[in-house]
Amino acid sequence: MSNVYLYNNSFESLMHLISKIILLKNNPDNIKNRVNYEPNLLDNIIDLELKDTKELKLFLNSFSLDILHTVYYVYLSENDNKELIIYYFLKNALKYHNEIYLHRNLKCVNMAINISNYVGREAHKLKGFLRFKLLKNNFYYAEISPTNNVIEILSNHFKKRLKNEYWLIKDVNRNIYALYDKKNVYYLTDKEIVSLNLELDNKEEKFEDLWKSFFETVAIKERQNFKAQRNFMPKKYWNYILEMENRI
Amino acid sequence: MVIKMDLKEKLIILSDSAKYDASCSSSGSSRKNANGVGNAAYSGICHSFANDGRCISLLKILMTNSCIFDCKYCINRRSNNVKRAIFTPEEICTITINFYKRNYIEGLFLSSGIIKSPDYTMEKIIETVYLLRNKYHFNGYIHAKAIPGASEYLLKKLGKLVDRLSANIELPSDNSLKLLAPQKSVNKIDKIMTTVKENKSRFFVPAGQSTQMIIGASSETDLDILNKSEHLYNKYELKRVFYSAYIPVNSDKLLPTIKMPPLVRENRLYQADWLLRFYGYKVDNLLDKNNPNFNILLDPKADWALRHLDEYPKEINKASYYDLLKIPGIGPKSAQKIINARKVFKIEFSDLKKMNVSIKRAMYFITCNGKYYFNNAISKGFIESNLILDSKEKIESIGTQLTLFNE
Ligand code: SF4
């Protein structure tokens, strides 16, 4: 039998759970998100009570912002073992504090840093590659399909950048929407979006056309280099990059 | 003669004539969004990559491609018979804001041919940028060209509105400038750079100034060019010198005839420039009178290492930061990782791999805890041929991408 602990589909819940497991004597065999956990006869499921938010606060306060940033980014990845990596990373962080970043020879530390950098890199790329379209209803609307779950990072970016616009970002694969109403960002699922009118604003086509013309013109023919273009802007993003649509 | 044309046609003409400027960076500014549109990202953001593999970060356009000057190498020179266009300030604002809100761009790069007079041109640029900042409340990145010969008063006015200013030196020596761009003088460029340097602050050109040199239009060697760069970095505290491989757009008996732009040479200069700014190298470490040009087959650092094999191998667990940087394949990021890690454990070859420090190029030049990667002694020729094979791949796949050299 292996001991499996379940958390409730959020970073806070995972952190809370880990704070409790750390107090126990034994390391967990696995930690899983209840939402996509598939029951297994060999698993012994353990539910811990996760209500006391004071407890969680106290636990979070024992870590620097750097450390919380690292584990949050790991949490946003799709790594199968991310929960265990976070658990061991935090356990070591209680001992080493910010010095933990020097211990690259510890597997959990090295993996946490690498995964968190990977997530950060993808988020950074999408800050550039994401394309909004202006809809009739005055919303700027974008679709993305990132490898990692970076929609929250992107929302925090656009919340500052386009703070006086309405916008909506859809993660097509995960069916999550980030909706901004000039004040707050709301994360919604398919079911929570009752109706969505994607009709484009009258001027939208004109600006898309202008952008595509600019994109074609600004390249220097004598230096044409599609390979470099593909290296910097991987094909997996092209579906959602306006100017690459006709190249797919 | 400027005839009425639609926005798209103007955009095509005025981006086509701006594309030869190598600068694409949108970094170095942390301008906040003061309840308007946009902000700057300190590390810069690439929004797309053009078909030549170069990063697209800014809407790079000229206000007009009309020009009263006649610089020999320039497509927009007075004596060329090309279609001319001019944007109104409002038109530039409309495109910038609409592109920005759709997240196509980080901001605007605005340059211009010279119409009527340098002062008049500069006033038009200022009018445009002023509108963007104050009517449209745009807080995104703006890089403007300073027009040589415009008054200092106007330059100061422009500097308060933009994130970056640049004046292109274009040619690496005064003689070439006199020959090929007789109406631009070194003096005028020097004046601009001095003013920007003396006034730079959080509120004046916060992302600093840059310049560009055209490579291969005149006879200077790599040594001449790098000496010029070193001088510019020291004297004016430039953020960047961009190098732009000469692409023949005009035929003129004063200009060389070439088939292909010297892209590899351009890449070598970028690599060397990087070594000057971040690796503690000096120009005379890299080149000298007997050896005034870079090896086209090898990057400058590897080339230097091969000529100084007696200084290697370096011990990963002991070498200083600057010694680590002298190892081919090890950059500032990797060097920092190594320094951090060895505070708490002894680094082995397998640890380097784990830490994502590539040893593909470094392995010939290092030991880990006294161990060398190869069991037998290896020859200089062996190292050289392997490095060359490796660097050939790089030249093809990377070309001369500027974002490699993040500021
Ligand atoms: S001043 Fe500028 S635009 Fe005019 S010809 Fe010279 S380089 Fe070209």
XYZ file of C-alpha atoms and ligand atoms in Angstrom:
663
model
C 0.000 0.000 0.000
C 1.229 3.511 -0.650
C 0.055 6.541 1.217
C -1.502 9.135 -1.098
C -2.558 12.568 0.117
C -5.099 14.618 -1.809
C -5.427 18.394 -2.117
C -8.239 20.488 -3.548
C -7.199 21.846 -6.909
C -5.405 24.991 -5.781
C -1.913 26.124 -4.894
C -3.062 27.214 -1.433
C -4.613 23.838 -0.777
C -1.432 22.060 -1.845
C 0.693 24.271 0.395
C -1.637 23.730 3.279
C -1.524 19.984 2.799
C 2.263 19.969 2.615
C 2.484 22.000 5.821
C 0.596 19.178 7.509
C 2.501 16.312 5.953
C 5.805 17.843 6.996
C 4.694 17.539 10.616
C 4.179 13.796 10.188
C 7.039 11.378 10.604
C 6.980 9.687 7.237
C 7.445 11.079 3.781
C 4.363 10.649 1.594
C 4.425 8.163 -1.254
C 2.444 10.564 -3.353
C 0.482 13.818 -3.288
C -2.233 14.308 -5.875
C -4.861 16.769 -6.988
C -8.309 15.399 -6.119
C -9.729 16.671 -9.397
C -7.674 14.460 -11.661
C -6.752 11.662 -9.299
C -7.618 8.212 -10.561
C -8.343 5.765 -7.731
C -6.108 2.754 -7.533
C -6.472 -0.361 -5.389
C -2.957 -0.110 -4.086
C -3.389 3.446 -2.827
C -4.241 4.240 0.717
C -5.909 7.639 0.477
C -5.399 9.999 3.378
C -7.504 13.117 3.758
C -6.228 15.794 6.081
C -8.387 18.579 7.300
C -7.488 21.826 5.486
C -9.641 24.477 7.091
C -7.491 26.493 9.433
C -6.167 29.306 7.239
C -4.040 30.690 10.067
C -2.035 27.505 9.936
C -1.426 28.012 6.236
C -0.365 31.629 6.714
C 2.115 30.682 9.377
C 3.604 28.033 7.129
C 3.905 30.400 4.142
C 5.599 32.963 6.352
C 8.466 30.609 6.973
C 9.621 30.949 3.349
C 11.160 33.779 1.349
C 9.369 35.180 -1.693
C 11.968 33.544 -3.940
C 11.135 30.142 -2.576
C 7.393 30.651 -2.868
C 7.896 31.913 -6.398
C 9.857 28.791 -7.338
C 7.294 26.329 -5.973
C 4.381 28.284 -7.431
C 5.944 28.042 -10.880
C 6.572 24.314 -10.391
C 2.917 23.990 -9.441
C 1.945 25.575 -12.779
C 3.918 22.960 -14.711
C 2.535 19.671 -16.000
C 5.277 17.586 -14.424
C 3.785 14.296 -13.135
C 5.719 14.471 -9.896
C 5.445 18.172 -9.262
C 3.751 17.790 -5.863
C 6.495 15.555 -4.510
C 9.178 17.827 -5.935
C 7.555 20.769 -4.169
C 7.261 18.787 -0.949
C 10.940 17.824 -0.841
C 12.032 21.255 -1.987
C 10.100 22.936 0.824
C 11.288 20.431 3.378
C 14.870 21.307 2.470
C 14.030 24.988 2.347
C 13.038 24.865 6.000
C 16.575 23.750 6.707
C 18.622 25.790 4.213
C 16.410 28.870 3.635
C 17.567 30.851 0.604
C 20.835 28.914 0.533
C 18.782 26.102 -0.916
C 19.469 27.490 -4.387
C 23.121 26.509 -4.015
C 22.285 22.842 -3.481
C 21.900 21.891 -7.106
C 23.237 18.431 -6.322
C 20.003 17.618 -4.472
C 17.653 16.158 -7.025
C 14.543 17.947 -5.795
C 16.315 21.319 -5.757
C 17.759 20.897 -9.200
C 14.437 19.726 -10.625
C 12.460 22.494 -8.953
C 14.792 25.171 -10.343
C 14.793 23.689 -13.830
C 11.025 23.244 -13.979
C 10.331 26.690 -12.579
C 12.693 28.259 -15.127
C 10.976 26.325 -17.890
C 7.576 27.637 -16.838
C 8.970 31.166 -16.530
C 10.448 30.984 -20.012
C 7.176 29.876 -21.552
C 5.259 32.620 -19.757
C 7.794 35.179 -20.963
C 7.458 33.984 -24.555
C 3.691 34.185 -24.427
C 3.788 37.707 -23.064
C 5.056 38.443 -26.553
C 3.268 35.855 -28.710
C -0.262 36.251 -27.351
C -2.546 38.107 -29.782
C -5.701 39.963 -28.834
C -8.601 40.580 -31.193
C -11.035 43.393 -30.507
C -14.610 42.128 -30.288
C -17.834 44.029 -30.966
C -18.568 44.002 -27.235
C -15.330 45.933 -26.588
C -13.438 42.997 -25.141
C -9.919 42.195 -26.246
C -9.962 38.432 -26.703
C -7.043 36.003 -26.993
C -6.679 32.241 -27.226
C -3.606 30.376 -26.041
C -2.608 26.761 -25.726
C 0.504 26.698 -23.576
C 2.353 23.596 -22.413
C 2.318 24.852 -18.824
C -0.586 26.448 -17.028
C 0.667 30.018 -17.345
C -2.624 31.895 -17.646
C -2.297 33.409 -14.169
C 1.178 34.755 -14.914
C -0.085 36.277 -18.148
C -3.111 37.789 -16.428
C -0.935 39.518 -13.860
C 1.096 40.953 -16.718
C -1.864 42.268 -18.694
C -3.611 43.525 -15.594
C -0.916 46.171 -15.334
C -0.336 46.690 -19.014
C -3.935 46.924 -20.224
C -5.566 48.011 -17.029
C -8.141 50.258 -18.703
C -9.407 47.649 -21.171
C -11.748 44.713 -20.863
C -10.001 41.530 -21.850
C -10.535 37.812 -21.910
C -7.898 35.127 -22.357
C -8.851 31.528 -23.063
C -6.600 28.541 -22.468
C -8.058 26.331 -25.153
C -6.716 23.029 -23.859
C -7.474 23.491 -20.210
C -10.789 25.265 -20.795
C -9.935 28.057 -18.412
C -10.787 31.695 -19.024
C -9.221 34.735 -17.412
C -11.655 37.622 -17.532
C -10.666 41.171 -16.614
C -13.316 43.824 -15.943
C -10.946 46.819 -15.477
C -10.737 45.943 -11.786
C -10.244 42.259 -11.096
C -9.301 39.107 -12.905
C -11.732 36.192 -12.639
C -10.775 32.654 -13.540
C -13.718 30.838 -15.041
C -14.416 27.483 -16.619
C -16.373 26.674 -19.737
C -19.516 26.131 -17.708
C -19.278 29.454 -15.978
C -19.142 31.383 -19.243
C -22.778 31.432 -20.171
C -22.589 33.111 -23.517
C -19.701 34.432 -25.455
C -20.209 36.491 -28.570
C -17.005 36.395 -30.585
C -18.161 38.792 -33.284
C -15.277 41.052 -34.278
C -15.192 44.807 -34.088
C -15.581 46.570 -37.463
C -12.016 47.843 -37.470
C -10.445 44.555 -36.408
C -9.811 43.247 -39.889
C -8.143 46.469 -40.961
C -5.599 46.376 -38.137
C -4.908 42.682 -38.604
C -4.225 43.377 -42.233
C -1.921 46.284 -41.365
C 0.003 44.114 -38.931
C 0.469 41.306 -41.437
C 1.747 43.778 -44.015
C 4.189 45.192 -41.514
C 5.329 41.722 -40.529
C 6.101 40.749 -44.125
C 7.784 44.053 -44.966
C 10.084 44.357 -41.997
C 12.060 41.195 -42.861
C 15.174 41.742 -44.955
C 15.005 39.444 -47.998
C 18.757 39.077 -48.280
C 18.845 37.694 -44.736
C 15.924 35.282 -44.977
C 16.283 32.625 -42.266
C 13.210 30.516 -41.580
C 15.154 28.141 -39.374
C 16.105 30.869 -36.925
C 12.540 32.146 -37.029
C 11.275 28.696 -36.058
C 13.865 28.307 -33.303
C 12.839 31.512 -31.607
C 9.128 31.160 -32.289
C 8.365 27.421 -32.065
C 5.721 25.990 -34.351
C 3.566 24.824 -31.464
C 2.543 28.463 -30.891
C 1.764 29.338 -34.511
C -1.906 28.380 -34.337
C -2.546 31.396 -32.188
C -0.103 33.855 -33.732
C -2.011 35.914 -36.255
C 0.854 36.579 -38.648
C 1.820 32.883 -38.829
C -1.671 31.586 -39.628
C -1.046 31.226 -43.342
C 2.209 29.351 -42.731
C 0.676 26.386 -40.921
C 6.377 64.511 -54.545
C 4.038 63.045 -51.980
C 0.655 61.952 -53.266
C -2.308 60.855 -51.212
C -2.204 57.188 -50.325
C -3.899 54.902 -47.841
C -2.553 53.892 -44.457
C -1.491 50.431 -45.553
C 0.562 51.671 -48.467
C 2.267 54.215 -46.226
C 3.002 51.591 -43.625
C 4.578 49.323 -46.210
C 6.780 52.079 -47.635
C 7.804 53.462 -44.260
C 8.546 50.137 -42.588
C 10.353 48.893 -45.658
C 12.714 51.843 -45.469
C 13.206 51.508 -41.699
C 14.033 47.814 -41.654
C 17.782 48.251 -42.129
C 18.183 49.630 -38.641
C 19.425 46.716 -36.546
C 18.199 47.946 -33.215
C 15.193 46.005 -31.970
C 15.632 46.041 -28.238
C 12.809 47.064 -25.917
C 14.703 46.607 -22.664
C 16.162 48.809 -19.988
C 13.104 50.800 -18.999
C 10.650 50.171 -16.180
C 8.125 52.857 -17.074
C 4.881 52.217 -15.173
C 1.336 52.403 -16.442
C 0.033 55.652 -14.969
C -3.615 54.935 -15.607
C -3.224 54.880 -19.351
C -2.133 52.306 -21.901
C 0.900 50.128 -21.431
C 4.097 49.844 -19.462
C 7.670 48.840 -20.199
C 9.168 45.439 -19.341
C 12.688 45.898 -18.006
C 14.054 42.814 -19.716
C 12.292 43.592 -22.990
C 9.853 41.342 -24.850
C 9.999 39.925 -28.365
C 6.537 39.796 -29.901
C 7.335 38.019 -33.101
C 10.196 36.879 -35.290
C 10.373 38.059 -38.864
C 11.206 35.817 -41.808
C 14.848 36.804 -41.422
C 14.870 35.450 -37.851
C 15.165 38.888 -36.258
C 13.091 39.758 -33.239
C 10.141 42.104 -33.740
C 9.593 44.089 -30.611
C 8.821 47.605 -31.765
C 6.797 49.072 -34.586
C 9.850 50.139 -36.558
C 8.994 52.898 -39.003
C 10.184 56.142 -40.508
C 8.020 59.206 -40.194
C 8.996 59.918 -43.780
C 11.430 58.435 -46.279
C 11.857 61.770 -48.012
C 15.286 63.192 -47.335
C 17.264 66.262 -48.284
C 20.533 64.367 -47.671
C 22.267 62.023 -50.014
C 24.149 59.402 -48.007
C 25.585 56.954 -50.505
C 24.570 53.687 -48.804
C 21.019 54.745 -47.955
C 17.937 53.656 -49.857
C 16.190 56.912 -48.973
C 18.876 59.257 -50.274
C 17.692 62.268 -52.238
C 19.077 61.052 -55.541
C 17.164 57.766 -55.469
C 13.997 57.468 -57.444
C 11.794 55.664 -54.914
C 8.212 56.178 -53.858
C 8.016 58.630 -50.954
C 5.483 58.757 -48.152
C 4.903 60.652 -44.954
C 2.895 59.774 -41.856
C 1.009 62.399 -39.893
C 1.581 62.261 -36.128
C -2.021 61.118 -35.637
C -1.575 58.239 -38.051
C 1.486 57.014 -36.203
C -0.395 57.195 -32.896
C -3.368 55.265 -34.267
C -1.238 52.410 -35.536
C 0.941 52.296 -32.426
C -1.964 52.243 -29.975
C -3.974 49.713 -31.944
C -1.006 47.397 -32.443
C -0.062 47.742 -28.804
C -3.504 46.904 -27.417
C -3.611 43.788 -29.589
C -0.227 42.859 -28.109
C 1.588 42.905 -31.459
C 4.334 45.193 -30.154
C 6.175 46.570 -27.108
C 6.137 50.080 -28.474
C 7.404 52.365 -31.191
C 10.745 52.835 -32.920
C 10.532 56.122 -34.771
C 13.163 57.324 -37.170
C 12.955 59.642 -40.138
C 14.515 61.024 -43.245
C 15.284 64.708 -43.002
C 12.686 67.037 -44.459
C 13.092 70.820 -44.748
C 15.652 70.993 -41.949
C 16.934 68.901 -39.062
C 15.033 71.108 -36.601
C 11.776 70.816 -38.509
C 12.097 67.035 -38.669
C 12.903 66.818 -35.000
C 9.863 68.957 -34.141
C 7.619 66.577 -36.051
C 9.073 63.592 -34.178
C 8.547 65.374 -30.881
C 4.980 66.242 -31.819
C 4.248 62.579 -32.503
C 5.788 61.275 -29.312
C 4.193 64.047 -27.272
C 0.759 63.078 -28.605
C 1.351 59.444 -27.775
C 2.388 60.196 -24.231
C -0.105 62.939 -23.417
C -3.182 62.480 -25.567
C -3.164 58.695 -25.734
C -1.508 58.253 -22.337
C 0.821 55.682 -23.792
C 3.396 54.326 -21.334
C 4.894 51.634 -23.564
C 8.430 51.716 -24.899
C 9.517 54.450 -27.298
C 12.835 54.523 -29.096
C 13.403 57.631 -31.190
C 16.190 58.617 -33.520
C 17.867 61.899 -32.813
C 18.326 63.886 -35.999
C 21.944 65.006 -36.508
C 22.184 68.785 -36.657
C 18.979 69.529 -34.727
C 19.248 71.964 -31.843
C 20.159 70.885 -28.350
C 16.923 72.385 -27.035
C 14.874 69.988 -29.159
C 17.044 67.039 -28.251
C 16.438 67.702 -24.577
C 12.721 67.968 -25.166
C 12.648 64.638 -26.982
C 14.782 62.936 -24.339
C 12.173 63.595 -21.675
C 9.509 61.749 -23.665
C 11.280 58.601 -24.825
C 12.877 55.538 -23.289
C 15.787 55.288 -25.658
C 17.506 57.642 -28.057
C 19.989 56.744 -30.718
C 22.103 58.474 -33.295
C 23.748 56.217 -35.829
C 27.443 56.581 -36.327
C 26.945 54.390 -39.450
C 30.592 54.242 -40.510
C 33.492 53.249 -38.329
C 35.839 56.056 -39.351
C 35.660 59.763 -40.058
C 37.125 59.256 -43.488
C 34.456 56.816 -44.563
C 31.808 59.097 -43.189
C 33.164 62.021 -45.202
C 33.252 59.868 -48.283
C 29.873 58.168 -48.003
C 27.742 60.464 -45.854
C 29.188 63.906 -46.437
C 26.260 65.778 -44.867
C 26.483 63.939 -41.582
C 29.501 64.822 -39.559
C 31.162 63.117 -36.642
C 30.746 66.373 -34.792
C 26.989 66.324 -34.986
C 26.779 62.749 -33.726
C 29.239 63.525 -30.939
C 27.077 66.443 -29.835
C 23.986 64.257 -29.567
C 25.753 61.526 -27.640
C 27.344 63.984 -25.241
C 24.038 65.698 -24.484
C 22.282 62.392 -23.869
C 25.067 61.152 -21.638
C 25.115 64.323 -19.562
C 21.354 64.428 -19.043
C 20.547 60.753 -18.619
C 18.343 60.016 -15.627
C 15.206 58.144 -14.650
C 13.259 60.822 -16.471
C 15.542 61.359 -19.426
C 16.186 58.480 -21.830
C 15.962 55.931 -18.980
C 16.952 53.022 -21.225
C 20.053 54.850 -22.444
C 21.398 55.434 -25.922
C 22.612 53.154 -28.647
C 24.127 53.444 -32.092
C 24.730 51.389 -35.200
C 27.636 50.783 -37.555
C 27.335 49.350 -41.038
C 29.762 46.509 -41.602
C 31.377 45.982 -44.959
C 30.433 49.184 -46.793
C 33.859 50.674 -46.150
C 37.363 49.363 -45.756
C 37.841 49.205 -41.967
C 39.086 46.021 -40.321
C 37.415 44.311 -37.369
C 40.139 45.842 -35.213
C 39.222 49.371 -36.370
C 35.559 48.694 -35.757
C 36.018 47.286 -32.279
C 38.362 50.075 -31.291
C 35.652 52.475 -32.325
C 33.087 50.561 -30.253
C 35.317 50.463 -27.208
C 35.803 54.187 -27.533
C 32.047 54.775 -27.815
C 31.248 52.618 -24.803
C 33.814 54.417 -22.705
C 33.195 57.955 -23.812
C 29.392 58.047 -24.014
C 28.349 55.122 -21.837
C 26.347 53.669 -24.706
C 24.041 50.772 -23.884
C 24.593 49.066 -27.190
C 26.496 49.318 -30.422
C 24.592 47.478 -33.148
C 26.371 46.087 -36.181
C 24.524 45.845 -39.429
C 25.881 43.790 -42.314
C 25.973 46.001 -45.385
C 23.269 45.181 -47.892
C 23.729 46.865 -51.241
C 20.631 48.869 -52.069
C 22.316 51.433 -54.304
C 25.065 51.090 -56.820
C 27.767 53.685 -56.534
C 31.388 53.607 -57.534
C 32.309 54.439 -53.940
C 30.510 51.367 -52.601
C 31.755 47.787 -52.731
C 29.952 45.259 -54.891
C 29.077 42.203 -52.861
C 26.728 39.300 -53.440
C 25.878 38.351 -49.870
C 25.760 40.596 -46.824
C 28.665 39.689 -44.470
C 26.435 38.009 -41.883
C 29.048 35.809 -40.263
C 31.389 38.740 -39.845
C 28.552 40.677 -38.276
C 27.967 37.797 -35.865
C 31.653 37.674 -34.923
C 31.550 41.379 -34.077
C 28.517 40.889 -31.862
C 30.280 38.061 -30.060
C 33.393 40.148 -29.545
C 31.335 43.147 -28.449
C 29.760 40.898 -25.837
C 33.194 39.837 -24.610
C 34.193 43.487 -24.208
C 31.149 44.433 -22.207
C 30.558 41.456 -19.968
C 33.579 39.190 -19.972
C 36.359 41.600 -19.111
C 38.194 41.280 -22.449
C 39.962 44.217 -24.071
C 40.164 44.779 -27.809
C 43.912 44.230 -27.864
C 43.432 40.822 -26.200
C 41.384 39.759 -29.173
C 42.967 41.381 -32.212
C 46.164 43.155 -33.167
C 47.851 44.701 -36.186
C 49.095 41.358 -37.492
C 45.780 39.769 -36.833
C 43.221 42.520 -37.496
C 40.214 40.376 -38.446
C 38.337 37.578 -36.729
C 38.497 33.968 -37.743
C 35.311 33.386 -39.691
C 35.178 29.728 -38.640
C 35.525 30.188 -34.888
C 33.939 32.509 -32.375
C 36.368 35.042 -30.868
C 36.456 33.398 -27.457
C 37.254 29.915 -28.751
C 39.775 31.443 -31.120
C 41.455 33.209 -28.211
C 41.427 30.045 -26.084
C 43.090 28.018 -28.821
C 45.824 30.601 -29.143
C 46.378 30.470 -25.357
C 46.084 26.759 -24.634
C 48.802 27.045 -21.974
C 46.233 28.845 -19.764
C 43.966 25.793 -19.770
C 42.508 23.561 -18.441
C 40.783 25.588 -15.769
C 39.577 23.833 -12.635
C 35.827 24.301 -12.301
C 35.975 24.141 -8.514
C 38.660 26.816 -8.165
C 38.739 29.193 -11.145
C 37.704 32.798 -10.513
C 34.563 34.230 -12.104
C 36.551 35.869 -14.906
C 38.568 32.717 -15.494
C 35.354 30.726 -15.768
C 34.157 33.235 -18.351
C 37.253 32.518 -20.433
C 36.086 28.943 -20.949
C 34.411 28.520 -24.349
C 30.763 27.633 -23.861
C 30.529 29.157 -20.375
C 28.674 32.458 -20.092
C 27.848 34.707 -17.140
C 24.799 32.621 -16.181
C 26.693 29.342 -16.115
C 29.648 30.913 -14.330
C 27.328 32.194 -11.632
C 25.687 28.791 -11.268
C 29.099 27.185 -10.835
C 30.224 29.726 -8.245
C 26.995 29.222 -6.280
C 27.040 25.456 -6.407
C 30.644 24.968 -5.392
C 30.039 26.823 -2.154
C 28.241 23.729 -0.926
C 29.630 20.781 -2.888
C 32.417 19.660 -5.203
C 31.298 19.823 -8.804
C 31.704 16.780 -11.052
C 31.106 16.596 -14.803
C 27.735 14.971 -14.159
C 26.702 17.899 -11.906
C 27.352 20.359 -14.733
C 24.963 18.468 -16.964
C 22.324 18.429 -14.235
C 22.642 22.174 -13.782
C 22.066 22.680 -17.507
C 25.604 23.906 -18.020
C 26.492 22.627 -21.471
C 29.965 21.143 -21.638
C 29.871 20.456 -25.356
C 32.345 23.250 -26.005
C 33.774 23.564 -22.510
C 34.955 19.983 -22.040
C 38.307 20.530 -23.758
C 39.175 23.406 -21.455
C 38.240 22.276 -17.948
C 38.919 19.825 -15.156
C 36.461 18.849 -12.424
C 38.230 17.914 -9.190
C 41.395 17.424 -11.163
C 39.802 15.046 -13.656
C 39.966 15.776 -17.369
C 37.119 14.731 -19.649
C 39.333 12.783 -22.009
C 41.536 9.886 -20.935
C 44.323 10.588 -23.370
C 46.035 13.816 -24.150
C 44.330 15.487 -27.100
C 45.851 17.770 -29.694
C 45.082 21.360 -30.540
C 44.006 20.252 -34.003
C 41.466 17.861 -32.510
C 39.913 20.585 -30.376
C 39.924 23.091 -33.183
C 38.216 20.837 -35.684
C 35.544 19.841 -33.186
C 34.827 23.435 -32.254
C 34.640 24.461 -35.874
C 32.195 21.692 -36.669
C 30.084 22.819 -33.778
C 30.206 26.507 -34.626
C 29.190 25.841 -38.217
C 25.902 24.444 -37.005
C 25.388 27.530 -34.956
C 26.031 29.950 -37.785
C 23.368 28.262 -39.864
C 20.706 27.921 -37.260
C 21.070 31.137 -35.371
C 22.142 33.543 -38.028
C 22.698 36.820 -36.331
C 19.835 36.958 -33.955
C 20.061 39.965 -31.727
C 17.973 38.664 -28.885
C 20.753 36.216 -28.148
C 22.441 39.200 -26.699
C 19.891 40.226 -24.163
C 20.969 43.333 -22.394
S 20.139 61.373 -43.614
Fe 19.361 59.362 -43.101
S 17.596 59.051 -44.437
Fe 18.748 60.780 -45.254
S 20.062 59.857 -46.788
Fe 21.271 59.950 -44.919
S 20.922 57.969 -43.922
Fe 19.347 58.191 -45.492
